[in-house]
CSV table of C-alpha atoms in Angstrom, one decimal:
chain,number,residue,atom,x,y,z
A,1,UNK,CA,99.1,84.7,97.4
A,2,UNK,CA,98.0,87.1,94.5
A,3,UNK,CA,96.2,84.0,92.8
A,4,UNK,CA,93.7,83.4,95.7
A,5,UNK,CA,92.3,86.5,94.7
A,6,UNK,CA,89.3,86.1,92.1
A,7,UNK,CA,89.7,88.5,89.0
A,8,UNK,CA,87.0,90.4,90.5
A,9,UNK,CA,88.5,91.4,93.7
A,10,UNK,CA,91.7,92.0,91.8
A,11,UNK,CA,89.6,94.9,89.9
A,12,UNK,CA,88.6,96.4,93.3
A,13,UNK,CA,91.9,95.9,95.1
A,14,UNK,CA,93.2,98.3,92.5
A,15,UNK,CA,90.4,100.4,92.6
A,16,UNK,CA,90.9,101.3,96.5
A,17,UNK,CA,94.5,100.9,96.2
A,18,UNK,CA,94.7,103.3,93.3
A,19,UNK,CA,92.2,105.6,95.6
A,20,UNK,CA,94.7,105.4,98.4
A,21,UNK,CA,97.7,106.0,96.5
A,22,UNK,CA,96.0,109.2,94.8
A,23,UNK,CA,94.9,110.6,98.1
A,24,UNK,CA,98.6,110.6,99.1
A,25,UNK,CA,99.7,111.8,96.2
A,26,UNK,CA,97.7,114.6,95.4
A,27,UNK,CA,97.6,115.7,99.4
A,28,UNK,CA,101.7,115.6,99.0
A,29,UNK,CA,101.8,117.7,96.6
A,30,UNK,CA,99.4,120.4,98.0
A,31,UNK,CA,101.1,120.2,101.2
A,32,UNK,CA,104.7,120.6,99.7
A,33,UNK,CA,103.3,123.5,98.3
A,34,UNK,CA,104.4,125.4,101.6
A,35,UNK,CA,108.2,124.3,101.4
A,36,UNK,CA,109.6,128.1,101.6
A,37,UNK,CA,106.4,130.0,102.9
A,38,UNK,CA,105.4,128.4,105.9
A,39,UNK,CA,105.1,130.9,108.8
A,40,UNK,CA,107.3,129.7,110.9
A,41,UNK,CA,110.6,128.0,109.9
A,42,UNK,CA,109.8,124.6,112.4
A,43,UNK,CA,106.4,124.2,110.2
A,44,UNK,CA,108.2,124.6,107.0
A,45,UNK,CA,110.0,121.4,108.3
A,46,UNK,CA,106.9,119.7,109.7
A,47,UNK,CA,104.8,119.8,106.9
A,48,UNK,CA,107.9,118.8,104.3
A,49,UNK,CA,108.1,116.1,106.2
A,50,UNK,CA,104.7,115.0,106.8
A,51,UNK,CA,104.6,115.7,102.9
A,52,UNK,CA,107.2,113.4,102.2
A,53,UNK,CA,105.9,110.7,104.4
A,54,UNK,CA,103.1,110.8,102.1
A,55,UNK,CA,104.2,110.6,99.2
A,56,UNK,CA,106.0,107.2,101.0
A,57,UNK,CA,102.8,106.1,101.5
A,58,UNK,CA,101.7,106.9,97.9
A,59,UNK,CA,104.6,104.7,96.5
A,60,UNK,CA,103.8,101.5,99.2
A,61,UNK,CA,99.8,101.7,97.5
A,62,UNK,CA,101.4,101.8,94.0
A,63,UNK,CA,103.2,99.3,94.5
A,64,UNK,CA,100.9,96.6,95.9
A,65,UNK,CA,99.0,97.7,92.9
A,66,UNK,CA,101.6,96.8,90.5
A,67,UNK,CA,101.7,93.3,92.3
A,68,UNK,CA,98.0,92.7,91.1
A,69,UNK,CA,97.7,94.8,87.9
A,70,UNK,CA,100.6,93.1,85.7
A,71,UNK,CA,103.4,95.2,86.9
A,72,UNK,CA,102.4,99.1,86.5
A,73,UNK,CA,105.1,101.1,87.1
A,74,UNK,CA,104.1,103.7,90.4
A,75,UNK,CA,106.1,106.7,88.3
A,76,UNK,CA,104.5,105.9,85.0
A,77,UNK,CA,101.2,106.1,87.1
A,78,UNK,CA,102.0,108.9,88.8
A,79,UNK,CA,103.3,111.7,86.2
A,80,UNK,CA,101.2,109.8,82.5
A,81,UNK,CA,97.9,109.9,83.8
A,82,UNK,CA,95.4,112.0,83.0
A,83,UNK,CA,93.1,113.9,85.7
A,84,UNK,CA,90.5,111.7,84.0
A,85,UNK,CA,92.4,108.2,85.2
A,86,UNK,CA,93.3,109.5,88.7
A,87,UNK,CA,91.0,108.2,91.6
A,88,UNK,CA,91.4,111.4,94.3
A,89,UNK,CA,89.2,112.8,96.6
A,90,UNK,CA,87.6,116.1,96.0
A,91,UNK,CA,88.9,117.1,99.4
A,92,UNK,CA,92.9,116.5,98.5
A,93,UNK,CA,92.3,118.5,95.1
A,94,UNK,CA,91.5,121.6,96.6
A,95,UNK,CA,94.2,124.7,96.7
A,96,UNK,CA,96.1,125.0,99.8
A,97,UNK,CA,94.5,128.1,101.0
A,98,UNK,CA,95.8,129.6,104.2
A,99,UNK,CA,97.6,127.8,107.1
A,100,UNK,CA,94.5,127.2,108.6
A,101,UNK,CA,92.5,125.7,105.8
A,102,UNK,CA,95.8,123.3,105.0
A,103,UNK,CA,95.9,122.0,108.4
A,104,UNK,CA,92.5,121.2,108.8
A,105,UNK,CA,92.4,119.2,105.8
A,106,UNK,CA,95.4,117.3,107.1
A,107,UNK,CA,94.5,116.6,110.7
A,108,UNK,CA,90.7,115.5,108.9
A,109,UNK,CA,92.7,113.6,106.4
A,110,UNK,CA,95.4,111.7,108.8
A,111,UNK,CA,92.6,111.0,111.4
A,112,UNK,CA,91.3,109.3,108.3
A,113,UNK,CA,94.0,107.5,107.6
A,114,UNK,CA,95.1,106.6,110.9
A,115,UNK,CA,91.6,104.5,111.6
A,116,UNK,CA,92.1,103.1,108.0
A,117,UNK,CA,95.3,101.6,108.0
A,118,UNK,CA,94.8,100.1,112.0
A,119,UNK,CA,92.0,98.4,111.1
A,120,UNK,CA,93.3,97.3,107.6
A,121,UNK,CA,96.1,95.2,110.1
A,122,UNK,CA,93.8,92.4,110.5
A,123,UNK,CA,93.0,91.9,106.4
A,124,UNK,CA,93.6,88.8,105.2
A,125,UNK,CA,95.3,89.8,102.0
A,126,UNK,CA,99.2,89.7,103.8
A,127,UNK,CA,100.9,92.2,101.8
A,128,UNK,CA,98.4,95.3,102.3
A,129,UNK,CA,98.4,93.4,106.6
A,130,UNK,CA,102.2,93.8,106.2
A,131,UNK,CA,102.3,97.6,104.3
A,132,UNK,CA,99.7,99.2,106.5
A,133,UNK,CA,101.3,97.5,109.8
A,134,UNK,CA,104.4,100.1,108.9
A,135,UNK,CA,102.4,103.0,107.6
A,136,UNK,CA,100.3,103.0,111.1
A,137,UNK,CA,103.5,103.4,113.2
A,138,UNK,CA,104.0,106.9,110.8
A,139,UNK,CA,100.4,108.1,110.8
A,140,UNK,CA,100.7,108.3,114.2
A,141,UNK,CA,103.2,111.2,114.2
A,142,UNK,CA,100.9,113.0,111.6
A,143,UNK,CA,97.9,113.1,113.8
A,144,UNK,CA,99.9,114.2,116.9
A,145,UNK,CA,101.1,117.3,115.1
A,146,UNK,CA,97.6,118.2,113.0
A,147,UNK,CA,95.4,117.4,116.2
A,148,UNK,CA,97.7,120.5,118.3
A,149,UNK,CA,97.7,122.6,115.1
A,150,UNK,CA,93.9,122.5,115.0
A,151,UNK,CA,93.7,123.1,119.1
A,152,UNK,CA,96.1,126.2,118.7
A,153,UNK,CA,94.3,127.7,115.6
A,154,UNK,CA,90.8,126.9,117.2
A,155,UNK,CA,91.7,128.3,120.7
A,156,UNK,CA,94.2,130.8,119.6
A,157,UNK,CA,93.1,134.7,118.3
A,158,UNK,CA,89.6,135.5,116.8
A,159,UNK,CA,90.7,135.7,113.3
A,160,UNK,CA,92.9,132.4,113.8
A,161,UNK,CA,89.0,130.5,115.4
A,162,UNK,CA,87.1,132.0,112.1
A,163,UNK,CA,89.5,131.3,109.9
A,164,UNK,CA,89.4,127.6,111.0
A,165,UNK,CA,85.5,127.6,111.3
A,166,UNK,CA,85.6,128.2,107.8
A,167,UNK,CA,88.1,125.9,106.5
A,168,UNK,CA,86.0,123.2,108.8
A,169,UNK,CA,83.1,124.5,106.7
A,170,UNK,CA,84.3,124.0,103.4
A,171,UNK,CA,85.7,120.8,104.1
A,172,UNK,CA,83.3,118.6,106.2
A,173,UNK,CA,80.9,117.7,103.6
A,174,UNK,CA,84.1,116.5,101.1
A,175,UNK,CA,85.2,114.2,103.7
A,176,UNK,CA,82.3,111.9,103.0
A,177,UNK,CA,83.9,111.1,99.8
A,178,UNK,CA,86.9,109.2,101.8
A,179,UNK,CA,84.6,106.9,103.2
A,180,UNK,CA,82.7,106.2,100.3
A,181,UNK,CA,83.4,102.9,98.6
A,182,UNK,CA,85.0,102.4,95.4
A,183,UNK,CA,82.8,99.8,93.0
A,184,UNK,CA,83.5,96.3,93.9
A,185,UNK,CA,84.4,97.3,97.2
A,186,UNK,CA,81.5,95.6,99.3
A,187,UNK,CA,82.9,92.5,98.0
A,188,UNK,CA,86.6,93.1,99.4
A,189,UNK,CA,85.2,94.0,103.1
A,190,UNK,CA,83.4,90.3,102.8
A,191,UNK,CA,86.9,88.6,102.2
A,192,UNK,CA,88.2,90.7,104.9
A,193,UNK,CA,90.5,91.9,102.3
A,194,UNK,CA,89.4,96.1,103.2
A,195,UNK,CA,88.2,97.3,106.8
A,196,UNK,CA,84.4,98.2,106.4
A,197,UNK,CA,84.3,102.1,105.5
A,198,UNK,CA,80.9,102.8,107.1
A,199,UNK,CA,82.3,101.4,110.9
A,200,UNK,CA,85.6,103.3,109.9
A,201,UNK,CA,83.3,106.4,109.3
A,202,UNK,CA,81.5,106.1,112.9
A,203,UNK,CA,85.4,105.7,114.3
A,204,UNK,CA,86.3,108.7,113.0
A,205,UNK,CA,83.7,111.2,113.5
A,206,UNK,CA,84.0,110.3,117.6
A,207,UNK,CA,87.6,111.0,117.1
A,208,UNK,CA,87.8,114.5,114.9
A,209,UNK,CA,84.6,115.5,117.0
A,210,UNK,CA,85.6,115.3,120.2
A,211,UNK,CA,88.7,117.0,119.3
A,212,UNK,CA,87.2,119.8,117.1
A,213,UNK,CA,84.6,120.4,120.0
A,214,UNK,CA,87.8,120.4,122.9
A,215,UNK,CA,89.6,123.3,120.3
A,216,UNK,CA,86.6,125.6,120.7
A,217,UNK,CA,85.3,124.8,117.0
A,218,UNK,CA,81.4,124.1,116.1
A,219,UNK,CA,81.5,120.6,113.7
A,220,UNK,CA,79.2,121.1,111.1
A,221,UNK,CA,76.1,118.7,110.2
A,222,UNK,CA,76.8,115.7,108.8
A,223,UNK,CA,76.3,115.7,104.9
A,224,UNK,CA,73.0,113.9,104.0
A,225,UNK,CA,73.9,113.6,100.0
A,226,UNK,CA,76.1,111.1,98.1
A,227,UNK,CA,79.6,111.9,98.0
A,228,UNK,CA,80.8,112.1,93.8
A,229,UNK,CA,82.0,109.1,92.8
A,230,UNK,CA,86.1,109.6,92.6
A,231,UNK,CA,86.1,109.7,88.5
A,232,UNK,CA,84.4,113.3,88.8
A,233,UNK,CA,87.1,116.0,89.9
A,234,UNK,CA,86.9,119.5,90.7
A,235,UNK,CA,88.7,122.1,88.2
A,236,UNK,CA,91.7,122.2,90.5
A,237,UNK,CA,93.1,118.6,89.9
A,238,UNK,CA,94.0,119.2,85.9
A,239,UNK,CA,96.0,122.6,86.9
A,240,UNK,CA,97.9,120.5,89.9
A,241,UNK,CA,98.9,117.8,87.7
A,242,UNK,CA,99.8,120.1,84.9
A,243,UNK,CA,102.4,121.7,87.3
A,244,UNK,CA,103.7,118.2,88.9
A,245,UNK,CA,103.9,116.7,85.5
A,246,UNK,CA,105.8,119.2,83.5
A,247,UNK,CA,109.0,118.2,83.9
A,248,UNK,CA,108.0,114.6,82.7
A,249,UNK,CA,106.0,115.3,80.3
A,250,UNK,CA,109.0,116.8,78.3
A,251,UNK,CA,110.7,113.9,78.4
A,252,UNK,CA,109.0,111.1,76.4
A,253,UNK,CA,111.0,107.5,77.7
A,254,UNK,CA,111.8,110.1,81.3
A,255,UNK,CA,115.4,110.4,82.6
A,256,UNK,CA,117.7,109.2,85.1
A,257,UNK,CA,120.1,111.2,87.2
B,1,UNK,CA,125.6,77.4,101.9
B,2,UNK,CA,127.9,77.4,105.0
B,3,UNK,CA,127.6,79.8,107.6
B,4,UNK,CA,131.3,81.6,107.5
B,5,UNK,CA,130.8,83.4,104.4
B,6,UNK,CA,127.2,84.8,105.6
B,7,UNK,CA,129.2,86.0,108.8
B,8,UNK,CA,131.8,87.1,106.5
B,9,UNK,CA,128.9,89.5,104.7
B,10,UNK,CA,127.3,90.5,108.4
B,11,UNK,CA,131.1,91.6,109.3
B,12,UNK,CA,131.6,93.7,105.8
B,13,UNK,CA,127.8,95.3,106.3
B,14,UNK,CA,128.5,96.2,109.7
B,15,UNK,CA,131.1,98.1,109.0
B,16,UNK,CA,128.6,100.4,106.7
B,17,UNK,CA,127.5,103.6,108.5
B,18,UNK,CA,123.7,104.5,108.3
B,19,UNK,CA,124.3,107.9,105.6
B,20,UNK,CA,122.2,110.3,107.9
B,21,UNK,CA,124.0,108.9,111.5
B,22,UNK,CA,127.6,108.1,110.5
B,23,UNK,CA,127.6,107.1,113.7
B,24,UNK,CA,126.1,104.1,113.8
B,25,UNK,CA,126.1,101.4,111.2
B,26,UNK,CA,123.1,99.7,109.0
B,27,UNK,CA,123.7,96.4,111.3
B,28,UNK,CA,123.1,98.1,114.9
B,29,UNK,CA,120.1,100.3,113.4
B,30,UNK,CA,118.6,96.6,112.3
B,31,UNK,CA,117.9,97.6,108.9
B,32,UNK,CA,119.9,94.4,107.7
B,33,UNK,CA,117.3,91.3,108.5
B,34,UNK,CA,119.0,88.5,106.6
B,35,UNK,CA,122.0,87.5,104.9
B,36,UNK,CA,122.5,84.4,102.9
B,37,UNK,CA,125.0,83.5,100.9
B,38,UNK,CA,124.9,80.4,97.7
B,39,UNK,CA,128.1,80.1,96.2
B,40,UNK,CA,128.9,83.2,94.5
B,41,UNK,CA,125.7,84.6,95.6
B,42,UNK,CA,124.7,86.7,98.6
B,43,UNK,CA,121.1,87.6,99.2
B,44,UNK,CA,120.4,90.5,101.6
B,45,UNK,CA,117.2,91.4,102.7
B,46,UNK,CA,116.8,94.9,104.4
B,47,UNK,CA,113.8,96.9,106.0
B,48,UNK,CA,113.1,100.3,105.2
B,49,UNK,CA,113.1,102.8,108.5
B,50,UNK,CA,110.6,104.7,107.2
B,51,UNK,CA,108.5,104.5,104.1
B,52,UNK,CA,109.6,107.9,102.6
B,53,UNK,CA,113.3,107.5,104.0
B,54,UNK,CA,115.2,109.0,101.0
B,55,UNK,CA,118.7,107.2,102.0
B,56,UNK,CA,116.5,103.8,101.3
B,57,UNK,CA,119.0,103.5,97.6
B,58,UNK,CA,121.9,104.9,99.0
B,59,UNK,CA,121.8,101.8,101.7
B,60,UNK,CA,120.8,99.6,99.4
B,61,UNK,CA,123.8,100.9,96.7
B,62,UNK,CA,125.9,100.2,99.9
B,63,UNK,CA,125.3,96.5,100.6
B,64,UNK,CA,126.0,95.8,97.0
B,65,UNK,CA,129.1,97.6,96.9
B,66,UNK,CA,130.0,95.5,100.3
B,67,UNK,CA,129.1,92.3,99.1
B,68,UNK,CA,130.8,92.6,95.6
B,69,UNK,CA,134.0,94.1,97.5
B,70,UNK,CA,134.1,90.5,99.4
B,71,UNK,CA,133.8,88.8,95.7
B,72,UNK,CA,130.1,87.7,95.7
B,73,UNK,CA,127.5,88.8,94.0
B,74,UNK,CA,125.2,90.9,95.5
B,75,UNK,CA,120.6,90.9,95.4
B,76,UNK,CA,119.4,93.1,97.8
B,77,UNK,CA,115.5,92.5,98.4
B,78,UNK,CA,113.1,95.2,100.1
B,79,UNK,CA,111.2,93.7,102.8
B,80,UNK,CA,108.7,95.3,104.5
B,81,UNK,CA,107.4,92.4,107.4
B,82,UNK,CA,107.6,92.6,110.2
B,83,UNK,CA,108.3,96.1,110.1
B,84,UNK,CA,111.2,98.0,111.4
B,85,UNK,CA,111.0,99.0,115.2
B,86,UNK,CA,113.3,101.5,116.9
B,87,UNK,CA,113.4,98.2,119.4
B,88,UNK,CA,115.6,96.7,117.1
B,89,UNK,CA,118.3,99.4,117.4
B,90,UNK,CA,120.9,98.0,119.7
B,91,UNK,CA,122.2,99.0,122.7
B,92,UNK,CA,125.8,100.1,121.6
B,93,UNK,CA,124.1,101.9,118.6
B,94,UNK,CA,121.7,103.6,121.5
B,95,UNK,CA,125.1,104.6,123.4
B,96,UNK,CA,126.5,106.3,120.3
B,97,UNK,CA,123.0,108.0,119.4
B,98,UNK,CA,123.1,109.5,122.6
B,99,UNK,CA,127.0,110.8,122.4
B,100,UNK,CA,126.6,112.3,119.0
B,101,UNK,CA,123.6,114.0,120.3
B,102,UNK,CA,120.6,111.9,119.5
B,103,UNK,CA,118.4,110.9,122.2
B,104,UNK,CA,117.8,107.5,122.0
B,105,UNK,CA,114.0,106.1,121.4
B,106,UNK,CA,112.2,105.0,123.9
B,107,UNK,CA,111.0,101.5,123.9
B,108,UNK,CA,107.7,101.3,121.9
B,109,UNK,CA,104.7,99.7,123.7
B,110,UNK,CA,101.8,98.0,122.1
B,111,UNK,CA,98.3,98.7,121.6
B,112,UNK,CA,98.8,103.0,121.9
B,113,UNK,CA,99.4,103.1,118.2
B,114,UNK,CA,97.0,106.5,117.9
B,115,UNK,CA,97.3,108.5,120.4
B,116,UNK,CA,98.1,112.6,120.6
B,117,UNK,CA,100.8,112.7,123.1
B,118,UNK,CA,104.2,111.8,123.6
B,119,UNK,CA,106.5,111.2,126.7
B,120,UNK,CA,109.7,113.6,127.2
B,121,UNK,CA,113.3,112.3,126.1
B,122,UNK,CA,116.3,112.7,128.4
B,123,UNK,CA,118.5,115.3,127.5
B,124,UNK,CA,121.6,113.7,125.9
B,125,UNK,CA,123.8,116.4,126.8
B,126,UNK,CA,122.6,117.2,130.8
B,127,UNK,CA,120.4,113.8,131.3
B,128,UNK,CA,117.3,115.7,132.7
B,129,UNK,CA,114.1,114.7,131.9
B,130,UNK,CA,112.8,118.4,132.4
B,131,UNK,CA,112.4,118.7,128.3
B,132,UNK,CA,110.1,120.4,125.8
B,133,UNK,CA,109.2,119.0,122.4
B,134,UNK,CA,109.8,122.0,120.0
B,135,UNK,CA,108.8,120.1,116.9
B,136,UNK,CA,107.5,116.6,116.3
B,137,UNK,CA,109.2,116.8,112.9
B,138,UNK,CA,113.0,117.8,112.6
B,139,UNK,CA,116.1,117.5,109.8
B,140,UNK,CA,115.0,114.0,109.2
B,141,UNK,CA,111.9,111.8,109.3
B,142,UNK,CA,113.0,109.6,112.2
B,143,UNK,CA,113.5,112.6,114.8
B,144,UNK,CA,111.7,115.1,117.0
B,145,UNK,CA,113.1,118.4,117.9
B,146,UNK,CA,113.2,119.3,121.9
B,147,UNK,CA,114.6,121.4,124.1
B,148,UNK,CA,116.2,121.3,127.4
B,149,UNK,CA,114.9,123.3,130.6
B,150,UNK,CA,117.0,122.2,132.3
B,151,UNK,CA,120.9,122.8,130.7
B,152,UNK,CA,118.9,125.1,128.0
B,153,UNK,CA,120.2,123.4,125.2
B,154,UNK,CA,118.1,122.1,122.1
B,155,UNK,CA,118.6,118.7,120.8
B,156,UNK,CA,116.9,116.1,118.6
B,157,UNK,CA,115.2,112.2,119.7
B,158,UNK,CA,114.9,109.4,117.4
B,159,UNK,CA,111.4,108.8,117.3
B,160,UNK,CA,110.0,105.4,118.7
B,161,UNK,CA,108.8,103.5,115.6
């Protein structure tokens, strides 16, 4: 199945899928950042597991990666790269902030991925048709629980509305980046292989808007500049992996146990 | 190949209990999609619950260790298509879930794959349908945390995959 792809939509295949899988990643990690400080004890569970479903989702991208890329190994990837080789978006790298700023990034984010991986059930490469057929039946959780987080915050106290205005604020313009394609990618919505990002993009500003607008929040303009391509990082990515890489990077061949 | 020493493996992997519901076994949940045996060997295909389900080794440890204790040799293969549906969970297994506590999942309809709301669970302990959701996340990934109006008491729902 692999070998009906031509070398050059190989290339791009990783690209995005490398793009997904870092998303995931980077998102899991700033989320599980909360394990133990969440304000309430049902949240600290929520958000582990929404965390951990991510970093599921990480591992399914990696490894229809390795399936075209020779074989990569989705741990090697994950804890031996540099900031330099990882393909996030700006968006994920940021610090948590408060509970407000976290959720808003998630429910933006899993809105995201939610329209992503249903349309990405009709490509015609099987295995990514098969993985996101699974991972669309999770999203769906995510989305339920982020969308009534963002009602609550947006609807709840003063502070609790202005401290989600502004997380909404900082993060509108970064979502571009997730619908921004990856080089080669024009090529892969052709084959049918990707879903088209800019009809993705339409899909889910109706979505997020109407429910930003229904939790009493003002959506900000749409960004009229280019997103940074996803080699270009913010500060905050090299100080992340630092921390989720220490332990491996102690251990040249890594352990087992 | 013959077909009695396949049924011999479905028999020995039935009688393996999913390692987060003892309860029920890796058979009834449908997480065991295939069995075929060659000789001395016995493929076994199984499908993940969820993605991130962290018992995903310890099951798969499990059919090895039930296919070499019937003197074949085990490869157990990850699929992921179609993927797993709480519709596959039988209706014995849905019977125990809801004895030990677990409201059964509802059965999953198509085409309503993003939406924001969810319909109540029965109570497994009262039967009313006068529930809360408390948590759309609880002790595992594949249930919800509600409560009860009506007897008062909280309870957990697998969720419908």
């Amino acid at each position: 199945m692999t070998d009906a792809l031509t070398p050059e939509l190989r290339l791009a295949l990783v690209e995005r899928l490398t793009a997904l899988a870092d998303d995931e990643l980077i998102l899991s990690h700033r989320d599980a950042e909360w394990v133990g400080h969440a304000p309430i004890l049902e949240e600290d569970i929520a958000l582990a597991n929404i965390a951990q479903d991510e970093l599921g989702h990480a591992g399914v991208w990696l490894s229809l990666r390795s399936a075209l890329d020779g074989g990569s190994d989705p741990d090697t990837l994950a804890f031996r790269r540099g900031a330099h080789e990882y393909r996030c978006a700006r968006l994920v790298e940021l610090p948590r902030g408060d509970w407000a700023f976290t959720l808003t990034r998630q429910f933006l984010f899993d809105a995201h991925e939610a329209v992503w991986t249903d349309a990405a059930r009709a490509s015609t490469y099987a295995p990514l048709a098969e993985a996101v057929e699974k991972i669309v039946r999770e999203e769906r959780f995510h989305l339920q629980h982020t969308a009534l987080w963002v009602e609550r915050l947006g609807l709840g106290t003063e502070e609790s509305r202005r401290r989600t205005q502004a997380a909404l604020d900082e993060l509108w313009p970064l979502a571009a980046q997730l619908f921004a394609p990856v080089p080669g990618e024009d090529a892969l919505v052709a084959a049918g292989i990707v879903p088209d990002l800019a009809a993705l993009r339409e899909r889910w500003t109706t979505l997020v808007t109407a429910h930003l607008r229904k939790s009493g929040l003002n959506v900000p303009a749409t960004p009229t500049q280019e997103p940074a391509p996803r080699t270009e990082h913010t500060e905050h990515l090299a100080d992340l992996l630092r921390e989720m890489q220490e332990v491996a990077s102690q251990e040249e061949e890594g352990v087992l146990w | 190949m013959s077909a009695a020493p396949a049924r011999r493996v479905w028999d020995a992997l039935a009688r393996v209990a999913d390692p987060e519901i003892p309860v029920v076994n890796i058979v009834e949940m449908g997480i065991v999609r295939d069995v075929r045996v060659d000789g001395e060997r016995a493929v076994v295909d199984m499908t993940p619950t969820f993605s991130a389900c962290p018992a995903l080794h310890v099951i798969r440890d499990a059919i090895a260790g039930a296919v070499r204790a019937e003197g074949l040799t085990p490869e157990v293969r990850t699929v992921l298509s179609p993927p797993w549906t709480t519709d596959w969970i039988t209706e014995e297994a849905r019977a125990k879930l809801e004895t030990y506590g677990i409201a059964p999942p509802a059965p999953t309809g198509e085409g309503t794959l993003i939406q924001l709301e969810m319909a109540p669970p029965r109570c497994p302990r009262c039967g009313s349908f006068d529930t809360g959701i408390r948590n759309t996340f609880g002790s595992t990934l594949c249930k919800t945390l509600h409560v009860c109006h009506a007897c008062g008491e909280p309870f957990e729902a697998f969720k419908s995959l």
